Amino acid sequence: MPDFVHQPVLLAEVLEALKPQPGGRYADGTLGGAGHAAALLAASSPTGWVYGCDRDADAVAAAQTRLAEFAGRFELWRGNFSELADWVPPGSCDGVLLDLGVSSPQLDTAGRGFSFLHDGPLDMRMDRQQSLTAADLVNTASAEELARIFWELADERDSRRLARAIVCDREQHPFKTTRQLAELIERISPRHGRRAHPATKVFQALRLAVNDELGSLKRGLDGALRLLRSGGRLAVITFHSIEDRMVKEFGRARARDYTYPGGTDVPELRVPRTPELSLVTRKAIQPNALEVEQNPRSRSAQLRVMEKL
Ligand SMILES: C[S@@+](CC[C@H](N)C(=O)[O-])C[C@H]1O[C@@H](n2cnc3c(N)ncnc32)[C@H](O)[C@@H]1O
């Protein structure tokens, strides 16, 4: 396997949030290159323990090698963090980390098909045992469905035009490669002085849809809370405003001492209940200027931390 290098984001802030201790138990649901996991194991030496998981078999293999010096203090699993609670004993963890999105090796390996900067198969699966690829979605979804994905998941302002053009082009030439799709987007929605490449949003939306990333996050937040013991902390790093909003709303809802039916908080209809967590961070923590300079991919990162009551 080629070198699997991913620069962990907000590392000092994650350690400050989870405060790893000898004897502590931590779950890392998004191992990637295992930078955070290695730091959790180092900081909780000599007896701290890490349960590590990733959907991507390459990441799990790379993490196994990266963490070799901590042998006997971790257990790794290939799977979706939304199912962590099926594997890690409930109420056993002092800290859980979810560092969402894709790793640098996933983005930079042309064969994974995540990036319009490299020509490769239009794939985008984090878990290559999954059958649905980005090419399947682009070649079979209706124009309405594609437009909805581009608009709802990435605010792509040319969503309808792009979706119609895809459906028209694919009749002659089904989409097979990232370059084919990037070229269509450049044709329909040219750059016109924009800083970001015109394919940025469509590629992001397709990746989120192919991997059902929002569904995993919704289920994963509930599951992560179940893993924590009282006083244990959940740290979540997001790179997308929809995901950050989901994490923020999850934290606020679980910190309240009441629930309400439907989607609107009507004071007369509130039902009292015991809060499940407290918010450690009221505002999301962002990387400082030095980190962004050294690792530009960290620039959209947002960290939120909560503590189980
Ligand atoms: C930003 S990287 C994590 C980097 C890692 N914290 C490090 O220090 O190297 C995100 C990783 O999460 C994985 N991932 C994303 N969603 C996942 C999910 N629902 N379940 C398990 N792994 C997931 C991706 O495959 C990727 O390897």
CSV table of C-alpha atoms and ligand atoms in Angstrom, one decimal:
chain,number,residue,atom,x,y,z
A,1,MET,CA,0.0,0.0,0.0
A,2,PRO,CA,1.4,3.5,-0.8
A,3,ASP,CA,2.2,5.8,2.2
A,4,PHE,CA,-1.0,6.6,4.1
A,5,VAL,CA,-0.4,10.1,5.4
A,6,HIS,CA,-3.1,12.3,6.9
A,7,GLN,CA,-2.3,15.3,9.0
A,8,PRO,CA,-4.7,15.2,12.1
A,9,VAL,CA,-6.8,18.4,12.4
A,10,LEU,CA,-7.2,20.3,15.7
A,11,LEU,CA,-5.1,17.7,17.5
A,12,ALA,CA,-4.2,19.8,20.6
A,13,GLU,CA,-7.8,20.9,20.9
A,14,VAL,CA,-9.1,17.3,20.7
A,15,LEU,CA,-6.6,16.2,23.4
A,16,GLU,CA,-7.7,19.2,25.6
A,17,ALA,CA,-11.3,18.2,25.1
A,18,LEU,CA,-11.0,14.4,25.8
A,19,LYS,CA,-8.2,14.7,28.4
A,20,PRO,CA,-6.9,11.2,27.9
A,21,GLN,CA,-5.7,9.5,31.1
A,22,PRO,CA,-3.9,6.2,31.9
A,23,GLY,CA,-6.6,3.6,32.3
A,24,GLY,CA,-9.1,5.6,30.2
A,25,ARG,CA,-11.0,4.0,27.3
A,26,TYR,CA,-11.5,6.0,24.1
A,27,ALA,CA,-13.3,5.2,20.8
A,28,ASP,CA,-12.1,6.8,17.5
A,29,GLY,CA,-14.9,6.2,15.0
A,30,THR,CA,-12.9,7.7,12.1
A,31,LEU,CA,-9.4,6.3,12.3
A,32,GLY,CA,-8.1,7.6,8.9
A,33,GLY,CA,-4.3,7.7,9.3
A,34,ALA,CA,-4.7,7.2,13.0
A,35,GLY,CA,-3.0,10.5,14.0
A,36,HIS,CA,-5.7,11.2,16.6
A,37,ALA,CA,-5.7,7.6,17.8
A,38,ALA,CA,-1.9,7.5,18.2
A,39,ALA,CA,-2.1,10.7,20.2
A,40,LEU,CA,-4.9,9.4,22.4
A,41,LEU,CA,-2.8,6.2,23.1
A,42,ALA,CA,0.4,8.2,23.7
A,43,ALA,CA,-1.4,10.6,26.1
A,44,SER,CA,-3.1,7.7,28.0
A,45,SER,CA,0.1,5.6,28.4
A,46,PRO,CA,0.7,3.1,29.8
A,47,THR,CA,-2.7,1.7,30.2
A,48,GLY,CA,-5.2,3.7,28.1
A,49,TRP,CA,-7.2,1.8,25.5
A,50,VAL,CA,-8.6,2.8,22.1
A,51,TYR,CA,-11.4,1.2,20.1
A,52,GLY,CA,-10.8,2.3,16.5
A,53,CYS,CA,-13.1,2.1,13.5
A,54,ASP,CA,-13.2,3.2,9.9
A,55,ARG,CA,-15.3,2.2,6.9
A,56,ASP,CA,-12.3,2.1,4.7
A,57,ALA,CA,-10.3,-1.1,4.8
A,58,ASP,CA,-7.1,0.8,3.6
A,59,ALA,CA,-7.4,3.1,6.6
A,60,VAL,CA,-7.8,0.2,9.1
A,61,ALA,CA,-4.8,-1.5,7.6
A,62,ALA,CA,-2.7,1.7,7.8
A,63,ALA,CA,-3.8,2.3,11.3
A,64,GLN,CA,-2.8,-1.2,12.4
A,65,THR,CA,0.7,-0.4,11.2
A,66,ARG,CA,0.8,3.1,12.6
A,67,LEU,CA,-0.4,2.0,16.0
A,68,ALA,CA,2.0,-1.1,16.3
A,69,GLU,CA,4.0,0.6,19.0
A,70,PHE,CA,0.9,0.5,21.2
A,71,ALA,CA,0.2,-3.2,20.6
A,72,GLY,CA,-2.1,-4.7,23.3
A,73,ARG,CA,-3.8,-1.4,23.9
A,74,PHE,CA,-6.2,-1.1,21.0
A,75,GLU,CA,-8.7,-3.0,18.9
A,76,LEU,CA,-9.6,-2.0,15.4
A,77,TRP,CA,-12.7,-2.7,13.3
A,78,ARG,CA,-13.7,-2.0,9.7
A,79,GLY,CA,-17.2,-0.7,9.8
A,80,ASN,CA,-19.5,2.3,10.1
A,81,PHE,CA,-19.2,4.4,13.3
A,82,SER,CA,-23.0,4.4,13.3
A,83,GLU,CA,-22.8,0.8,14.4
A,84,LEU,CA,-20.0,1.3,17.1
A,85,ALA,CA,-22.5,0.6,19.9
A,86,ASP,CA,-22.9,-3.0,18.5
A,87,TRP,CA,-19.3,-3.6,19.1
A,88,VAL,CA,-18.0,-1.3,21.9
A,89,PRO,CA,-19.6,-2.0,25.4
A,90,PRO,CA,-22.2,0.7,26.2
A,91,GLY,CA,-21.2,3.1,29.0
A,92,SER,CA,-17.6,2.0,28.8
A,93,CYS,CA,-15.8,5.0,27.2
A,94,ASP,CA,-14.3,8.1,28.7
A,95,GLY,CA,-14.1,9.8,25.3
A,96,VAL,CA,-15.4,9.3,21.7
A,97,LEU,CA,-14.0,11.1,18.7
A,98,LEU,CA,-15.7,11.5,15.3
A,99,ASP,CA,-13.5,13.4,12.7
A,100,LEU,CA,-15.8,13.4,9.7
A,101,GLY,CA,-15.2,13.5,6.0
A,102,VAL,CA,-12.5,12.1,3.9
A,103,SER,CA,-8.8,11.5,4.6
A,104,SER,CA,-6.0,13.0,2.4
A,105,PRO,CA,-5.1,9.5,1.0
A,106,GLN,CA,-8.7,9.0,-0.1
A,107,LEU,CA,-8.7,12.4,-1.8
A,108,ASP,CA,-5.3,12.1,-3.3
A,109,THR,CA,-5.6,8.6,-4.7
A,110,ALA,CA,-7.0,8.9,-8.3
A,111,GLY,CA,-8.3,5.3,-8.2
A,112,ARG,CA,-10.7,6.2,-5.3
A,113,GLY,CA,-12.5,8.7,-7.5
A,114,PHE,CA,-13.1,11.4,-4.8
A,115,SER,CA,-11.4,14.3,-6.6
A,116,PHE,CA,-11.9,16.2,-9.8
A,117,LEU,CA,-8.2,17.1,-9.7
A,118,HIS,CA,-7.2,13.5,-10.6
A,119,ASP,CA,-8.7,11.4,-13.4
A,120,GLY,CA,-10.0,8.1,-12.1
A,121,PRO,CA,-13.1,5.9,-11.9
A,122,LEU,CA,-16.1,7.8,-10.7
A,123,ASP,CA,-16.3,5.8,-7.5
A,124,MET,CA,-16.2,7.8,-4.2
A,125,ARG,CA,-17.1,4.8,-1.9
A,126,MET,CA,-15.4,5.0,1.5
A,127,ASP,CA,-16.3,1.3,2.0
A,128,ARG,CA,-15.4,-0.5,-1.2
A,129,GLN,CA,-17.6,-3.5,-0.2
A,130,GLN,CA,-20.6,-1.2,-0.8
A,131,SER,CA,-22.2,-1.7,-4.2
A,132,LEU,CA,-23.4,1.9,-5.0
A,133,THR,CA,-20.7,4.1,-6.6
A,134,ALA,CA,-20.9,7.7,-7.7
A,135,ALA,CA,-21.1,6.5,-11.4
A,136,ASP,CA,-24.2,4.4,-10.5
A,137,LEU,CA,-25.8,7.5,-9.0
A,138,VAL,CA,-24.9,9.8,-11.8
A,139,ASN,CA,-26.0,7.3,-14.5
A,140,THR,CA,-29.3,6.2,-13.0
A,141,ALA,CA,-30.8,8.9,-10.8
A,142,SER,CA,-33.5,11.1,-12.3
A,143,ALA,CA,-32.7,14.8,-13.1
A,144,GLU,CA,-34.9,15.8,-10.2
A,145,GLU,CA,-33.1,13.6,-7.8
A,146,LEU,CA,-29.6,14.8,-9.0
A,147,ALA,CA,-30.7,18.4,-8.8
A,148,ARG,CA,-32.0,17.8,-5.2
A,149,ILE,CA,-28.7,16.2,-4.2
A,150,PHE,CA,-26.6,19.1,-5.7
A,151,TRP,CA,-28.9,21.7,-4.1
A,152,GLU,CA,-29.6,20.2,-0.7
A,153,LEU,CA,-26.2,18.8,0.0
A,154,ALA,CA,-24.0,21.5,-1.5
A,155,ASP,CA,-26.1,24.6,-2.3
A,156,GLU,CA,-25.0,24.3,-6.0
A,157,ARG,CA,-26.8,27.2,-7.7
A,158,ASP,CA,-26.7,25.5,-11.1
A,159,SER,CA,-28.1,22.3,-9.7
A,160,ARG,CA,-31.0,22.0,-12.2
A,161,ARG,CA,-29.0,22.9,-15.3
A,162,LEU,CA,-26.2,20.5,-14.3
A,163,ALA,CA,-28.6,17.7,-13.5
A,164,ARG,CA,-30.4,18.1,-16.9
A,165,ALA,CA,-27.1,18.2,-18.8
A,166,ILE,CA,-25.9,15.0,-17.0
A,167,VAL,CA,-29.1,13.1,-17.9
A,168,CYS,CA,-28.8,14.3,-21.5
A,169,ASP,CA,-25.1,13.4,-21.9
A,170,ARG,CA,-25.3,10.0,-20.2
A,171,GLU,CA,-27.6,8.7,-22.9
A,172,GLN,CA,-24.7,8.8,-25.4
A,173,HIS,CA,-21.8,8.3,-23.0
A,174,PRO,CA,-22.5,6.9,-19.5
A,175,PHE,CA,-20.2,8.6,-16.9
A,176,LYS,CA,-17.3,6.5,-16.0
A,177,THR,CA,-14.5,8.9,-14.9
A,178,THR,CA,-14.1,11.9,-12.7
A,179,ARG,CA,-12.6,13.8,-15.6
A,180,GLN,CA,-15.7,13.2,-17.7
A,181,LEU,CA,-18.0,14.7,-15.0
A,182,ALA,CA,-15.6,17.6,-14.2
A,183,GLU,CA,-15.5,18.5,-17.9
A,184,LEU,CA,-19.3,18.5,-18.2
A,185,ILE,CA,-19.5,20.8,-15.1
A,186,GLU,CA,-16.8,23.2,-16.5
A,187,ARG,CA,-18.8,23.3,-19.8
A,188,ILE,CA,-22.2,24.0,-18.2
A,189,SER,CA,-21.1,26.1,-15.3
A,190,PRO,CA,-17.7,27.8,-16.2
A,191,ARG,CA,-15.5,29.2,-13.6
A,192,HIS,CA,-15.9,33.0,-14.5
A,193,GLY,CA,-13.3,34.2,-12.0
A,194,ARG,CA,-14.6,32.0,-9.1
A,195,ARG,CA,-11.8,30.9,-6.8
A,196,ALA,CA,-13.2,27.4,-6.3
A,197,HIS,CA,-13.3,24.9,-9.2
A,198,PRO,CA,-16.8,24.7,-10.5
A,199,ALA,CA,-16.9,21.0,-9.8
A,200,THR,CA,-16.2,21.4,-6.1
A,201,LYS,CA,-19.8,21.4,-4.9
A,202,VAL,CA,-21.1,18.7,-7.2
A,203,PHE,CA,-18.3,16.3,-6.1
A,204,GLN,CA,-18.9,17.1,-2.5
A,205,ALA,CA,-22.7,16.5,-2.8
A,206,LEU,CA,-22.1,13.2,-4.7
A,207,ARG,CA,-19.7,12.0,-2.0
A,208,LEU,CA,-22.1,12.8,0.8
A,209,ALA,CA,-24.9,11.0,-1.0
A,210,VAL,CA,-22.9,7.9,-2.1
A,211,ASN,CA,-21.7,7.3,1.4
A,212,ASP,CA,-25.0,8.4,3.1
A,213,GLU,CA,-22.8,10.6,5.4
A,214,LEU,CA,-25.6,12.5,7.0
A,215,GLY,CA,-27.5,9.3,7.8
A,216,SER,CA,-24.4,7.9,9.4
A,217,LEU,CA,-23.8,11.0,11.4
A,218,LYS,CA,-27.4,11.1,12.7
A,219,ARG,CA,-27.3,7.5,13.8
A,220,GLY,CA,-23.6,7.8,15.0
A,221,LEU,CA,-24.3,10.7,17.4
A,222,ASP,CA,-26.9,8.6,19.2
A,223,GLY,CA,-24.6,5.6,19.2
A,224,ALA,CA,-21.6,7.6,20.5
A,225,LEU,CA,-23.7,8.9,23.5
A,226,ARG,CA,-24.5,5.3,24.4
A,227,LEU,CA,-20.8,4.4,24.5
A,228,LEU,CA,-20.0,7.1,27.0
A,229,ARG,CA,-19.9,6.6,30.8
A,230,SER,CA,-21.2,9.5,32.9
A,231,GLY,CA,-18.7,12.3,32.6
A,232,GLY,CA,-17.3,11.0,29.3
A,233,ARG,CA,-16.9,13.4,26.4
A,234,LEU,CA,-17.9,13.4,22.8
A,235,ALA,CA,-15.7,15.4,20.3
A,236,VAL,CA,-16.9,15.9,16.8
A,237,ILE,CA,-15.0,17.6,14.0
A,238,THR,CA,-17.0,18.5,10.9
A,239,PHE,CA,-16.0,20.1,7.6
A,240,HIS,CA,-19.4,20.9,6.2
A,241,SER,CA,-22.0,23.4,7.4
A,242,ILE,CA,-24.9,20.9,7.3
A,243,GLU,CA,-22.9,18.5,9.5
A,244,ASP,CA,-22.0,21.2,11.9
A,245,ARG,CA,-25.6,22.2,12.2
A,246,MET,CA,-26.6,18.6,12.9
A,247,VAL,CA,-24.0,18.3,15.7
A,248,LYS,CA,-25.0,21.6,17.2
A,249,GLU,CA,-28.7,20.7,17.2
A,250,PHE,CA,-28.1,17.3,18.6
A,251,GLY,CA,-26.1,18.8,21.5
A,252,ARG,CA,-28.7,21.5,22.2
A,253,ALA,CA,-31.6,19.0,22.1
A,254,ARG,CA,-29.9,16.5,24.4
A,255,ALA,CA,-28.8,19.3,26.8
A,256,ARG,CA,-32.4,20.5,27.3
A,257,ASP,CA,-34.5,19.5,30.3
A,258,TYR,CA,-37.6,19.0,28.1
A,259,THR,CA,-38.7,17.8,24.7
A,260,TYR,CA,-41.5,19.0,22.5
A,261,PRO,CA,-43.7,17.2,19.9
A,262,GLY,CA,-43.3,18.1,16.2
A,263,GLY,CA,-40.6,20.5,14.9
A,264,THR,CA,-41.6,23.6,16.8
A,265,ASP,CA,-40.9,24.5,20.5
A,266,VAL,CA,-44.3,25.6,21.9
A,267,PRO,CA,-43.8,26.2,25.6
A,268,GLU,CA,-47.3,24.9,26.6
A,269,LEU,CA,-46.5,21.6,24.9
A,270,ARG,CA,-43.1,20.9,26.5
A,271,VAL,CA,-42.6,17.5,28.1
A,272,PRO,CA,-40.1,17.6,31.0
A,273,ARG,CA,-37.2,15.1,31.0
A,274,THR,CA,-33.7,14.6,32.3
A,275,PRO,CA,-31.0,16.2,30.1
A,276,GLU,CA,-28.5,13.7,28.8
A,277,LEU,CA,-25.5,15.9,28.3
A,278,SER,CA,-24.0,19.3,28.9
A,279,LEU,CA,-22.3,21.4,26.2
A,280,VAL,CA,-18.5,21.9,26.8
A,281,THR,CA,-18.2,24.2,23.8
A,282,ARG,CA,-21.0,26.7,23.2
A,283,LYS,CA,-19.3,27.8,19.9
A,284,ALA,CA,-17.4,25.5,17.6
A,285,ILE,CA,-13.6,25.6,17.9
A,286,GLN,CA,-11.8,26.3,14.7
A,287,PRO,CA,-8.2,25.8,13.7
A,288,ASN,CA,-5.9,28.8,14.3
A,289,ALA,CA,-4.1,30.7,11.5
A,290,LEU,CA,-0.9,28.7,11.9
A,291,GLU,CA,-2.7,25.4,11.5
A,292,VAL,CA,-4.6,26.6,8.4
A,293,GLU,CA,-1.3,27.9,7.0
A,294,GLN,CA,0.5,24.5,7.7
A,295,ASN,CA,-2.5,22.4,6.6
A,296,PRO,CA,-4.9,24.2,4.3
A,297,ARG,CA,-7.3,21.3,4.4
A,298,SER,CA,-8.1,22.1,8.0
A,299,ARG,CA,-9.6,25.5,7.1
A,300,SER,CA,-13.2,24.5,7.3
A,301,ALA,CA,-12.9,22.3,10.4
A,302,GLN,CA,-15.2,22.9,13.3
A,303,LEU,CA,-14.9,21.0,16.7
A,304,ARG,CA,-17.8,20.7,19.1
A,305,VAL,CA,-17.5,19.0,22.5
A,306,MET,CA,-20.2,17.7,24.9
A,307,GLU,CA,-20.1,15.8,28.1
A,308,LYS,CA,-22.5,12.9,29.1
A,309,LEU,CA,-24.3,13.6,32.4
B,1,LIG,C1,-10.8,13.1,8.2
B,1,LIG,S1,-10.4,11.4,8.2
B,1,LIG,C2,-10.0,11.0,9.8
B,1,LIG,C3,-8.5,11.3,10.1
B,1,LIG,C4,-8.0,10.8,11.4
B,1,LIG,N1,-8.7,11.4,12.5
B,1,LIG,C5,-6.5,10.9,11.6
B,1,LIG,O1,-6.1,11.4,12.6
B,1,LIG,O2,-5.8,10.5,10.6
B,1,LIG,C6,-12.0,10.7,8.1
B,1,LIG,C7,-12.1,9.2,8.1
B,1,LIG,O3,-13.4,8.8,8.5
B,1,LIG,C8,-13.8,7.7,7.7
B,1,LIG,N2,-15.3,7.7,7.8
B,1,LIG,C9,-16.1,8.7,7.4
B,1,LIG,N3,-17.4,8.4,7.7
B,1,LIG,C10,-17.3,7.2,8.4
B,1,LIG,C11,-18.3,6.4,9.0
B,1,LIG,N4,-19.6,6.7,8.9
B,1,LIG,N5,-17.9,5.3,9.6
B,1,LIG,C12,-16.6,5.0,9.7
B,1,LIG,N6,-15.6,5.7,9.1
B,1,LIG,C13,-16.0,6.8,8.5
B,1,LIG,C14,-13.2,7.9,6.4
B,1,LIG,O4,-13.1,6.7,5.7
B,1,LIG,C15,-11.9,8.5,6.7
B,1,LIG,O5,-10.9,7.6,6.8
